[in-house]
mmCIF file of C-alpha atoms and ligand atoms in Angstrom:
data_model
loop_
_atom_site.group_PDB
_atom_site.id
_atom_site.type_symbol
_atom_site.label_atom_id
_atom_site.label_comp_id
_atom_site.label_asym_id
_atom_site.label_seq_id
_atom_site.Cartn_x
_atom_site.Cartn_y
_atom_site.Cartn_z
ATOM 1 C CA MET A 18 -0.104 0.034 -0.066
ATOM 2 C CA LYS A 19 1.410 3.514 -0.949
ATOM 3 C CA LYS A 20 1.612 6.376 1.572
ATOM 4 C CA PRO A 21 -1.223 8.410 1.754
ATOM 5 C CA VAL A 22 -0.877 11.872 0.115
ATOM 6 C CA CYS A 23 -2.503 15.107 1.331
ATOM 7 C CA ILE A 24 -4.910 16.954 -1.175
ATOM 8 C CA ALA A 25 -5.770 20.489 0.188
ATOM 9 C CA VAL A 26 -9.026 21.891 -1.335
ATOM 10 C CA THR A 27 -10.182 25.433 -0.707
ATOM 11 C CA GLY A 28 -14.061 26.509 -1.369
ATOM 12 C CA ALA A 29 -14.711 22.731 -0.185
ATOM 13 C CA SER A 30 -18.412 23.108 0.489
ATOM 14 C CA GLY A 31 -19.214 25.023 -3.133
ATOM 15 C CA GLY A 32 -20.624 23.938 -6.283
ATOM 16 C CA ILE A 33 -17.516 22.734 -7.984
ATOM 17 C CA SER A 34 -16.456 20.667 -4.930
ATOM 18 C CA SER A 35 -19.485 19.069 -4.180
ATOM 19 C CA SER A 36 -18.861 17.254 -7.300
ATOM 20 C CA LEU A 37 -15.045 17.173 -7.111
ATOM 21 C CA LEU A 38 -14.490 15.652 -3.745
ATOM 22 C CA PHE A 39 -16.405 12.383 -3.957
ATOM 23 C CA ARG A 40 -14.040 11.836 -7.238
ATOM 24 C CA LEU A 41 -11.170 12.581 -5.638
ATOM 25 C CA ALA A 42 -11.783 10.098 -2.900
ATOM 26 C CA ALA A 43 -12.681 7.421 -5.124
ATOM 27 C CA GLY A 44 -9.228 7.664 -6.811
ATOM 28 C CA GLU A 45 -9.786 9.470 -9.912
ATOM 29 C CA MET A 46 -7.153 11.799 -9.934
ATOM 30 C CA LEU A 47 -4.212 9.936 -8.616
ATOM 31 C CA GLY A 48 -5.249 6.197 -9.198
ATOM 32 C CA LEU A 49 -6.965 3.279 -7.790
ATOM 33 C CA ASP A 50 -3.669 2.393 -5.661
ATOM 34 C CA GLN A 51 -3.151 5.902 -4.191
ATOM 35 C CA PRO A 52 -4.615 6.540 -0.627
ATOM 36 C CA ILE A 53 -5.298 10.008 0.145
ATOM 37 C CA ILE A 54 -6.305 12.252 3.116
ATOM 38 C CA LEU A 55 -8.712 15.401 2.353
ATOM 39 C CA GLN A 56 -7.954 18.718 3.843
ATOM 40 C CA LEU A 57 -11.040 20.829 3.260
ATOM 41 C CA VAL A 58 -10.851 24.671 3.691
ATOM 42 C CA GLU A 59 -13.790 26.800 3.998
ATOM 43 C CA VAL A 60 -14.661 30.327 5.514
ATOM 44 C CA PRO A 61 -15.839 30.148 8.789
ATOM 45 C CA GLN A 62 -19.321 30.853 7.975
ATOM 46 C CA ALA A 63 -19.497 27.706 5.711
ATOM 47 C CA MET A 64 -18.154 25.346 8.390
ATOM 48 C CA ALA A 65 -21.376 23.814 9.242
ATOM 49 C CA SER A 66 -22.302 22.957 5.599
ATOM 50 C CA LEU A 67 -18.788 21.628 5.149
ATOM 51 C CA SER A 68 -19.161 19.220 8.226
ATOM 52 C CA GLY A 69 -22.327 17.779 6.419
ATOM 53 C CA LEU A 70 -20.258 17.111 3.243
ATOM 54 C CA ALA A 71 -17.518 15.404 5.254
ATOM 55 C CA LEU A 72 -20.036 13.318 6.932
ATOM 56 C CA GLU A 73 -21.234 12.033 3.406
ATOM 57 C CA LEU A 74 -17.807 11.491 2.351
ATOM 58 C CA GLU A 75 -17.419 9.137 5.181
ATOM 59 C CA ASP A 76 -20.650 7.350 4.529
ATOM 60 C CA CYS A 77 -19.328 6.379 1.162
ATOM 61 C CA ALA A 78 -16.998 4.127 3.067
ATOM 62 C CA LEU A 79 -14.278 4.602 0.330
ATOM 63 C CA PRO A 80 -11.151 2.490 0.413
ATOM 64 C CA LEU A 81 -8.750 4.983 -0.490
ATOM 65 C CA LEU A 82 -9.816 7.946 1.930
ATOM 66 C CA GLN A 83 -7.710 7.738 4.803
ATOM 67 C CA ASP A 84 -8.858 10.805 6.672
ATOM 68 C CA ILE A 85 -10.806 13.919 6.281
ATOM 69 C CA ARG A 86 -9.928 17.098 8.176
ATOM 70 C CA THR A 87 -12.020 20.410 8.016
ATOM 71 C CA PHE A 88 -10.285 23.817 8.744
ATOM 72 C CA ASP A 89 -11.390 27.459 8.466
ATOM 73 C CA ASN A 90 -8.250 29.003 7.648
ATOM 74 C CA PRO A 91 -5.555 28.254 5.095
ATOM 75 C CA GLU A 92 -2.387 27.784 7.478
ATOM 76 C CA GLN A 93 -4.003 24.601 9.052
ATOM 77 C CA GLY A 94 -5.414 23.609 6.196
ATOM 78 C CA PHE A 95 -2.481 23.709 3.749
ATOM 79 C CA ALA A 96 -0.295 21.797 6.469
ATOM 80 C CA ALA A 97 1.863 19.147 4.766
ATOM 81 C CA ALA A 98 -0.240 19.320 1.538
ATOM 82 C CA ASP A 99 1.220 17.729 -1.461
ATOM 83 C CA TYR A 100 -1.565 18.917 -3.739
ATOM 84 C CA ALA A 101 -3.636 22.284 -3.291
ATOM 85 C CA ILE A 102 -6.711 22.729 -5.240
ATOM 86 C CA LEU A 103 -7.595 26.488 -4.650
ATOM 87 C CA ILE A 104 -11.409 26.984 -5.675
ATOM 88 C CA GLY A 105 -12.970 29.153 -2.941
ATOM 89 C CA ALA A 106 -13.169 32.812 -4.375
ATOM 90 C CA ARG A 107 -14.934 35.915 -3.797
ATOM 91 C CA PRO A 108 -18.037 36.217 -6.420
ATOM 92 C CA ARG A 109 -18.664 39.494 -7.887
ATOM 93 C CA GLY A 110 -21.200 41.254 -5.988
ATOM 94 C CA ALA A 111 -23.909 43.605 -6.867
ATOM 95 C CA GLY A 112 -22.157 47.320 -7.572
ATOM 96 C CA MET A 113 -18.754 45.450 -7.442
ATOM 97 C CA GLU A 114 -16.512 46.705 -10.299
ATOM 98 C CA ARG A 115 -13.892 44.458 -12.125
ATOM 99 C CA ASN A 116 -11.224 46.091 -10.051
ATOM 100 C CA ASP A 117 -12.934 45.776 -6.673
ATOM 101 C CA LEU A 118 -13.118 41.647 -7.653
ATOM 102 C CA LEU A 119 -9.560 41.720 -8.359
ATOM 103 C CA THR A 120 -8.691 43.286 -5.304
ATOM 104 C CA ALA A 121 -11.008 41.150 -2.998
ATOM 105 C CA ASN A 122 -9.569 38.101 -4.337
ATOM 106 C CA ALA A 123 -6.007 39.301 -4.419
ATOM 107 C CA GLN A 124 -6.244 39.432 -0.813
ATOM 108 C CA ILE A 125 -7.488 35.979 -0.408
ATOM 109 C CA PHE A 126 -4.672 34.637 -2.759
ATOM 110 C CA GLU A 127 -2.098 36.644 -1.144
ATOM 111 C CA ARG A 128 -2.713 35.203 2.329
ATOM 112 C CA GLN A 129 -2.981 31.492 0.930
ATOM 113 C CA GLY A 130 0.304 31.732 -1.284
ATOM 114 C CA LYS A 131 2.223 32.630 2.200
ATOM 115 C CA ALA A 132 0.168 29.927 3.722
ATOM 116 C CA LEU A 133 1.440 27.462 1.102
ATOM 117 C CA ASN A 134 4.822 28.784 1.368
ATOM 118 C CA ASP A 135 5.022 28.341 4.986
ATOM 119 C CA TYR A 136 2.828 25.056 5.834
ATOM 120 C CA ALA A 137 2.774 23.069 2.514
ATOM 121 C CA ASN A 138 5.103 20.364 1.529
ATOM 122 C CA PRO A 139 7.880 21.910 -0.229
ATOM 123 C CA ASP A 140 6.870 20.054 -3.348
ATOM 124 C CA VAL A 141 3.577 20.891 -3.442
ATOM 125 C CA ARG A 142 1.807 21.200 -6.543
ATOM 126 C CA VAL A 143 -1.015 24.198 -6.928
ATOM 127 C CA LEU A 144 -4.012 24.419 -9.159
ATOM 128 C CA VAL A 145 -5.811 27.814 -9.062
ATOM 129 C CA VAL A 146 -9.577 27.572 -10.000
ATOM 130 C CA GLY A 147 -10.992 30.421 -8.407
ATOM 131 C CA ASN A 148 -11.544 33.575 -10.919
ATOM 132 C CA PRO A 149 -9.911 35.476 -12.197
ATOM 133 C CA ALA A 150 -7.799 32.292 -12.305
ATOM 134 C CA ASN A 151 -4.514 33.302 -13.915
ATOM 135 C CA THR A 152 -3.983 36.345 -11.944
ATOM 136 C CA ASN A 153 -5.033 34.793 -8.901
ATOM 137 C CA ALA A 154 -2.333 32.015 -9.545
ATOM 138 C CA LEU A 155 0.265 35.003 -10.093
ATOM 139 C CA ILE A 156 -0.342 36.374 -6.828
ATOM 140 C CA ALA A 157 -0.334 33.275 -4.761
ATOM 141 C CA SER A 158 2.826 32.308 -6.619
ATOM 142 C CA ARG A 159 4.618 35.808 -5.738
ATOM 143 C CA ASN A 160 3.509 35.264 -2.263
ATOM 144 C CA ALA A 161 5.312 31.985 -1.877
ATOM 145 C CA PRO A 162 9.027 32.935 -2.414
ATOM 146 C CA ASN A 163 10.226 29.451 -1.357
ATOM 147 C CA LEU A 164 8.432 27.671 -4.031
ATOM 148 C CA ASN A 165 9.237 27.492 -7.734
ATOM 149 C CA PRO A 166 6.531 29.296 -9.856
ATOM 150 C CA LYS A 167 6.388 26.261 -11.908
ATOM 151 C CA GLN A 168 4.533 24.363 -8.748
ATOM 152 C CA PHE A 169 1.410 26.977 -9.514
ATOM 153 C CA SER A 170 -0.654 26.797 -12.337
ATOM 154 C CA ALA A 171 -4.501 27.845 -13.321
ATOM 155 C CA LEU A 172 -7.300 25.938 -14.905
ATOM 156 C CA THR A 173 -7.818 26.385 -18.443
ATOM 157 C CA ARG A 174 -8.540 22.629 -18.914
ATOM 158 C CA LEU A 175 -12.409 23.103 -18.842
ATOM 159 C CA ASP A 176 -11.871 25.426 -21.877
ATOM 160 C CA HIS A 177 -9.598 22.893 -23.598
ATOM 161 C CA ASN A 178 -12.314 20.098 -23.060
ATOM 162 C CA ARG A 179 -14.917 22.426 -24.153
ATOM 163 C CA ALA A 180 -13.034 22.815 -27.430
ATOM 164 C CA LYS A 181 -12.785 19.186 -27.911
ATOM 165 C CA GLY A 182 -16.281 18.608 -27.243
ATOM 166 C CA LEU A 183 -17.670 21.160 -29.649
ATOM 167 C CA VAL A 184 -15.156 19.904 -32.461
ATOM 168 C CA ALA A 185 -16.262 16.284 -32.010
ATOM 169 C CA LYS A 186 -19.882 17.340 -31.655
ATOM 170 C CA HIS A 187 -19.331 19.356 -35.277
ATOM 171 C CA LEU A 188 -17.583 16.508 -36.744
ATOM 172 C CA GLY A 189 -19.791 13.665 -35.234
ATOM 173 C CA VAL A 190 -16.933 11.701 -33.644
ATOM 174 C CA ASN A 191 -16.182 11.074 -30.033
ATOM 175 C CA ALA A 192 -14.578 13.767 -27.854
ATOM 176 C CA GLU A 193 -11.620 11.195 -27.497
ATOM 177 C CA ALA A 194 -10.827 11.379 -31.157
ATOM 178 C CA VAL A 195 -10.120 15.084 -31.105
ATOM 179 C CA GLU A 196 -6.490 15.736 -29.964
ATOM 180 C CA ASN A 197 -3.880 18.667 -29.587
ATOM 181 C CA VAL A 198 -6.569 21.516 -29.367
ATOM 182 C CA ILE A 199 -4.750 24.553 -27.508
ATOM 183 C CA ILE A 200 -5.975 27.361 -25.505
ATOM 184 C CA TRP A 201 -3.823 30.223 -25.470
ATOM 185 C CA GLY A 202 -4.140 32.779 -22.724
ATOM 186 C CA ASN A 203 -6.264 33.941 -20.078
ATOM 187 C CA HIS A 204 -9.434 31.446 -18.547
ATOM 188 C CA SER A 205 -11.879 34.527 -19.788
ATOM 189 C CA SER A 206 -13.536 35.523 -23.209
ATOM 190 C CA THR A 207 -10.337 36.789 -24.419
ATOM 191 C CA GLN A 208 -8.693 33.188 -24.381
ATOM 192 C CA TYR A 209 -7.766 32.054 -27.759
ATOM 193 C CA PRO A 210 -8.811 28.520 -28.769
ATOM 194 C CA ASP A 211 -6.429 27.353 -31.234
ATOM 195 C CA LEU A 212 -7.245 24.224 -33.726
ATOM 196 C CA ASN A 213 -4.047 24.790 -35.885
ATOM 197 C CA GLN A 214 -2.300 21.736 -34.273
ATOM 198 C CA ALA A 215 -5.739 19.766 -33.780
ATOM 199 C CA GLN A 216 -6.348 16.452 -35.282
ATOM 200 C CA VAL A 217 -8.909 13.842 -35.769
ATOM 201 C CA LYS A 218 -7.468 10.438 -36.257
ATOM 202 C CA GLY A 219 -4.580 11.966 -37.755
ATOM 203 C CA GLU A 220 -6.184 14.309 -39.879
ATOM 204 C CA SER A 221 -6.131 18.189 -39.545
ATOM 205 C CA VAL A 222 -9.338 19.417 -38.229
ATOM 206 C CA LEU A 223 -8.995 22.433 -39.675
ATOM 207 C CA LYS A 224 -8.949 20.733 -43.277
ATOM 208 C CA GLN A 225 -12.464 19.286 -41.941
ATOM 209 C CA ILE A 226 -14.062 22.457 -40.994
ATOM 210 C CA ASP A 227 -14.886 25.702 -42.753
ATOM 211 C CA GLU A 228 -12.638 28.659 -41.608
ATOM 212 C CA THR A 229 -15.522 30.927 -41.195
ATOM 213 C CA TYR A 230 -17.255 28.588 -39.166
ATOM 214 C CA TYR A 231 -14.186 28.371 -36.921
ATOM 215 C CA HIS A 232 -13.389 31.979 -36.725
ATOM 216 C CA ASP A 233 -17.000 33.425 -36.504
ATOM 217 C CA GLU A 234 -18.895 30.819 -34.617
ATOM 218 C CA LEU A 235 -16.565 28.104 -32.995
ATOM 219 C CA ILE A 236 -14.019 30.534 -31.301
ATOM 220 C CA PRO A 237 -16.649 32.875 -29.676
ATOM 221 C CA ARG A 238 -18.901 29.916 -28.544
ATOM 222 C CA ILE A 239 -15.572 28.356 -26.720
ATOM 223 C CA GLN A 240 -15.101 31.838 -25.647
ATOM 224 C CA GLN A 241 -18.552 32.228 -23.903
ATOM 225 C CA ARG A 242 -19.483 28.825 -23.286
ATOM 226 C CA GLY A 243 -19.159 29.698 -19.334
ATOM 227 C CA SER A 244 -22.214 32.265 -19.940
ATOM 228 C CA GLU A 245 -23.843 29.883 -22.354
ATOM 229 C CA ILE A 246 -23.901 27.432 -19.301
ATOM 230 C CA ILE A 247 -24.983 29.999 -16.514
ATOM 231 C CA LYS A 248 -27.916 31.416 -18.858
ATOM 232 C CA ALA A 249 -29.233 27.399 -19.368
ATOM 233 C CA ARG A 250 -29.105 26.234 -15.817
ATOM 234 C CA GLY A 251 -28.842 29.269 -13.482
ATOM 235 C CA HIS A 252 -25.461 28.452 -12.152
ATOM 236 C CA SER A 253 -21.843 28.391 -13.152
ATOM 237 C CA SER A 254 -20.308 25.028 -14.510
ATOM 238 C CA ALA A 255 -19.724 22.630 -11.846
ATOM 239 C CA ALA A 256 -19.573 19.102 -12.839
ATOM 240 C CA SER A 257 -17.355 20.144 -15.825
ATOM 241 C CA ALA A 258 -15.118 22.081 -13.895
ATOM 242 C CA ALA A 259 -14.546 19.123 -11.541
ATOM 243 C CA GLN A 260 -13.764 16.949 -14.473
ATOM 244 C CA ALA A 261 -11.321 19.425 -15.756
ATOM 245 C CA ILE A 262 -9.641 19.669 -12.452
ATOM 246 C CA ILE A 263 -9.374 15.953 -12.400
ATOM 247 C CA ASP A 264 -7.835 15.806 -15.714
ATOM 248 C CA HIS A 265 -5.707 18.433 -14.976
ATOM 249 C CA MET A 266 -3.939 17.340 -11.659
ATOM 250 C CA HIS A 267 -4.108 13.634 -13.281
ATOM 251 C CA ASP A 268 -1.946 14.563 -16.147
ATOM 252 C CA TRP A 269 0.262 16.472 -13.777
ATOM 253 C CA ALA A 270 0.854 13.815 -11.348
ATOM 254 C CA LEU A 271 0.699 10.919 -13.981
ATOM 255 C CA GLY A 272 1.497 12.356 -17.405
ATOM 256 C CA THR A 273 -0.496 13.038 -20.397
ATOM 257 C CA GLN A 274 -2.008 10.569 -22.144
ATOM 258 C CA ASN A 275 -1.408 9.042 -25.877
ATOM 259 C CA ASP A 276 1.127 12.101 -26.743
ATOM 260 C CA ASP A 277 -1.552 14.345 -26.652
ATOM 261 C CA ILE A 278 -1.287 18.221 -25.769
ATOM 262 C CA VAL A 279 -3.264 19.605 -23.098
ATOM 263 C CA SER A 280 -3.862 23.403 -22.053
ATOM 264 C CA MET A 281 -2.655 24.389 -18.712
ATOM 265 C CA ALA A 282 -2.136 28.071 -17.296
ATOM 266 C CA THR A 283 1.538 27.981 -16.210
ATOM 267 C CA TYR A 284 4.295 30.632 -15.331
ATOM 268 C CA SER A 285 5.423 32.094 -18.702
ATOM 269 C CA ASP A 286 9.187 31.559 -19.228
ATOM 270 C CA GLY A 287 8.926 33.928 -22.271
ATOM 271 C CA SER A 288 8.089 31.090 -24.693
ATOM 272 C CA TYR A 289 6.344 32.270 -27.963
ATOM 273 C CA GLY A 290 7.051 35.788 -26.705
ATOM 274 C CA ILE A 291 4.757 36.032 -23.972
ATOM 275 C CA GLU A 292 5.756 38.219 -21.160
ATOM 276 C CA LYS A 293 7.659 36.326 -18.755
ATOM 277 C CA GLY A 294 6.122 35.916 -15.224
ATOM 278 C CA LEU A 295 2.624 36.073 -16.428
ATOM 279 C CA PHE A 296 0.418 32.837 -15.705
ATOM 280 C CA TYR A 297 -0.570 32.264 -19.166
ATOM 281 C CA SER A 298 -2.437 29.117 -20.784
ATOM 282 C CA PHE A 299 0.102 27.409 -23.250
ATOM 283 C CA PRO A 300 0.185 23.939 -24.877
ATOM 284 C CA MET A 301 1.800 21.453 -22.178
ATOM 285 C CA ARG A 302 3.127 17.917 -22.132
ATOM 286 C CA CYS A 303 3.733 16.287 -18.763
ATOM 287 C CA GLN A 304 5.856 13.382 -17.751
ATOM 288 C CA ASN A 305 7.238 12.085 -14.393
ATOM 289 C CA GLY A 306 5.309 14.652 -12.674
ATOM 290 C CA ILE A 307 7.111 17.631 -14.562
ATOM 291 C CA CYS A 308 4.999 19.676 -17.164
ATOM 292 C CA GLU A 309 6.749 21.522 -19.782
ATOM 293 C CA ILE A 310 5.595 24.062 -22.469
ATOM 294 C CA GLU A 311 5.429 22.454 -25.844
ATOM 295 C CA GLN A 312 7.995 24.263 -28.080
ATOM 296 C CA GLY A 313 8.451 25.033 -31.798
ATOM 297 C CA LEU A 314 4.692 25.150 -33.049
ATOM 298 C CA SER A 315 4.463 27.800 -35.794
ATOM 299 C CA LEU A 316 2.123 30.481 -35.395
ATOM 300 C CA SER A 317 -0.038 32.397 -38.100
ATOM 301 C CA ASP A 318 -0.469 36.054 -38.044
ATOM 302 C CA PHE A 319 -4.183 35.539 -36.691
ATOM 303 C CA SER A 320 -2.905 33.425 -33.961
ATOM 304 C CA LYS A 321 -0.181 35.973 -32.839
ATOM 305 C CA GLU A 322 -2.695 38.746 -32.738
ATOM 306 C CA ARG A 323 -5.250 36.555 -30.772
ATOM 307 C CA MET A 324 -2.428 35.567 -28.342
ATOM 308 C CA ARG A 325 -1.299 39.276 -28.105
ATOM 309 C CA LEU A 326 -4.847 40.265 -27.030
ATOM 310 C CA THR A 327 -5.520 37.859 -24.413
ATOM 311 C CA GLN A 328 -2.085 38.573 -23.025
ATOM 312 C CA ASN A 329 -3.176 42.329 -23.008
ATOM 313 C CA GLU A 330 -5.894 41.579 -20.754
ATOM 314 C CA LEU A 331 -3.557 39.904 -18.399
ATOM 315 C CA LEU A 332 -1.135 42.370 -18.543
ATOM 316 C CA GLU A 333 -4.239 44.960 -17.514
ATOM 317 C CA GLU A 334 -5.283 42.509 -14.606
ATOM 318 C CA LYS A 335 -1.593 42.278 -13.217
ATOM 319 C CA ALA A 336 -1.477 46.255 -13.399
ATOM 320 C CA SER A 337 -4.272 46.218 -10.972
ATOM 321 C CA VAL A 338 -2.996 44.319 -8.410
ATOM 322 C CA ASN A 339 0.669 45.129 -8.692
ATOM 323 C CA HIS A 340 0.617 46.887 -5.490
ATOM 324 C CA LEU A 341 -0.052 43.598 -3.826
ATOM 325 C CA LEU A 342 2.644 41.676 -5.637
ATOM 326 C CA PRO A 343 6.151 41.611 -3.579
ATOM 327 C CA ARG A 344 8.719 43.099 -5.940
ATOM 328 C CA PHE A 345 11.444 40.198 -5.828
ATOM 329 C CA LYS A 346 10.974 36.153 -5.529
ATOM 330 C CA GLN A 347 13.840 33.954 -4.435
ATOM 331 C CA VAL A 348 13.250 30.961 -6.105
ATOM 332 C CA VAL A 349 14.796 27.631 -4.610
ATOM 333 C CA ASP A 350 14.068 25.176 -7.131
ATOM 334 C CA PRO A 351 15.173 22.426 -9.017
ATOM 335 C CA LEU A 352 13.896 23.284 -12.108
ATOM 336 C CA SER A 353 16.186 26.049 -13.316
ATOM 337 C CA VAL A 354 14.296 29.458 -12.767
ATOM 338 C CA ARG A 355 16.382 30.938 -9.848
ATOM 339 C CA GLY A 356 16.213 34.426 -7.819
ATOM 340 C CA GLU A 357 14.449 36.314 -10.643
ATOM 341 C CA GLY A 358 13.143 39.687 -10.308
ATOM 342 C CA PHE A 359 9.730 40.392 -12.067
HETATM 343 P P1 NAD B 419 -19.482 28.482 -5.186
HETATM 344 O O1 NAD B 419 -19.763 29.967 -4.935
HETATM 345 O O2 NAD B 419 -20.626 27.479 -5.333
HETATM 346 O O3 NAD B 419 -18.555 28.001 -3.759
HETATM 347 C C1 NAD B 419 -17.281 28.934 -3.883
HETATM 348 C C2 NAD B 419 -17.026 28.441 -2.243
HETATM 349 O O4 NAD B 419 -15.939 29.001 -2.035
HETATM 350 C C3 NAD B 419 -18.027 28.815 -1.305
HETATM 351 O O5 NAD B 419 -18.412 27.657 -0.333
HETATM 352 C C4 NAD B 419 -17.315 29.858 -0.441
HETATM 353 O O6 NAD B 419 -17.577 29.807 0.963
HETATM 354 C C5 NAD B 419 -15.895 29.366 -0.464
HETATM 355 N N1 NAD B 419 -14.914 30.391 -0.173
HETATM 356 C C6 NAD B 419 -15.067 31.572 -0.837
HETATM 357 N N2 NAD B 419 -13.793 32.316 -0.146
HETATM 358 C C7 NAD B 419 -12.969 31.614 0.540
HETATM 359 C C8 NAD B 419 -11.691 31.437 1.044
HETATM 360 N N3 NAD B 419 -11.058 32.498 1.162
HETATM 361 N N4 NAD B 419 -11.495 30.261 1.741
HETATM 362 C C9 NAD B 419 -12.175 29.043 1.628
HETATM 363 N N5 NAD B 419 -12.975 29.177 0.822
HETATM 364 C C10 NAD B 419 -13.416 30.222 0.320
HETATM 365 O O7 NAD B 419 -18.600 28.522 -6.486
HETATM 366 P P2 NAD B 419 -18.105 27.341 -7.339
HETATM 367 O O8 NAD B 419 -19.196 27.247 -8.665
HETATM 368 O O9 NAD B 419 -17.401 26.360 -6.554
HETATM 369 O O10 NAD B 419 -16.998 28.018 -8.136
HETATM 370 C C11 NAD B 419 -15.666 28.480 -7.631
HETATM 371 C C12 NAD B 419 -14.860 29.308 -8.198
HETATM 372 O O11 NAD B 419 -14.123 28.828 -9.324
HETATM 373 C C13 NAD B 419 -15.409 30.798 -8.717
HETATM 374 O O12 NAD B 419 -14.446 31.824 -8.666
HETATM 375 C C14 NAD B 419 -15.742 30.442 -10.155
HETATM 376 O O13 NAD B 419 -15.979 31.506 -11.035
HETATM 377 C C15 NAD B 419 -14.462 29.595 -10.607
HETATM 378 N N6 NAD B 419 -14.457 28.610 -11.671
HETATM 379 C C16 NAD B 419 -13.317 28.785 -12.815
HETATM 380 C C17 NAD B 419 -13.521 27.641 -13.597
HETATM 381 C C18 NAD B 419 -12.131 27.602 -14.301
HETATM 382 O O14 NAD B 419 -11.999 26.965 -15.656
HETATM 383 N N7 NAD B 419 -10.939 28.416 -14.084
HETATM 384 C C19 NAD B 419 -14.453 27.192 -13.962
HETATM 385 C C20 NAD B 419 -15.579 27.009 -13.096
HETATM 386 C C21 NAD B 419 -15.574 28.345 -11.928
#
């Protein structure tokens, strides 16, 4: 029997977690031979509801679930965490401007970054889901000076899966047959869903769909899919977000499948001319617990322009929280990014 690993989840009694936690506990993220301990973090006012969820998890009598611990603060909740899934975030309230939302969340992710730095396992892998996810990942990472920024990521796998699903439906194939779609940039409506590398059963997707349909219908549909879901069900995506979280963490820990490219928002090292230090969604491959940006893809002028637009949005988000970003970050790391000033 393997040693249990500890997975911390914030926003643990919210909509996404209500789908996610049972699947984590059943072994869908790390495999059916990996025991886990869940450390569930909520705000104090949600602890009663969280305790109910913990009771239900117990009642599943799942063989891999070794312990369930609940906390109302990230410092205890992240103690010795091997994985941290940061879902809890402040939703946009009535009368709140975009900058107010960024600042409110910046404070949450500043504290959580510090708590990860001080209390988590030094090899912790962090996935930020709470929006604005890319910028929240930037803030958490910058507040964790002892952790490598490559230990942080933000979720764009939902957008990636949406692109696969919509292409598959259009071409009348199963989603599994669609490979190498790419989401570039921000998890927002400026993201660029890029099908230039995408294939179905070895055939280029762009040779099978009309360019006007791709540019004028498919790209906006993927970009606006979150709003489409909210309009249809009255709530934001929950089960599909949980699936994307499992896919993202599974691939990070256990490797990408069948040589497929996946999309993850990760620390930009300047690849493809994207500003270094932003958390930007790139095409990635993962092996042996390490994810690398896929290099050497040729980019059309259309792609470059779309990638620049979504980068600009991330630069604007960064500018509005800049006062909360520590100026320098000392990186202690095996992965070659050392002591950089941003
Ligand atoms: P929800 O409102 O149902 O649940 C959020 C939970 O987070 C609540 O229970 C709340 O009490 C908790 N919370 C708030 N602040 C917290 C904090 N500081 N510490 C711990 N817990 C805290 O929302 P949801 O549907 O679960 O979505 C959560 C977030 O994920 C939202 O920001 C949403 O926009 C985002 N999201 C991102 C993606 C993506 O692809 N990146 C997809 C879907 C949703």
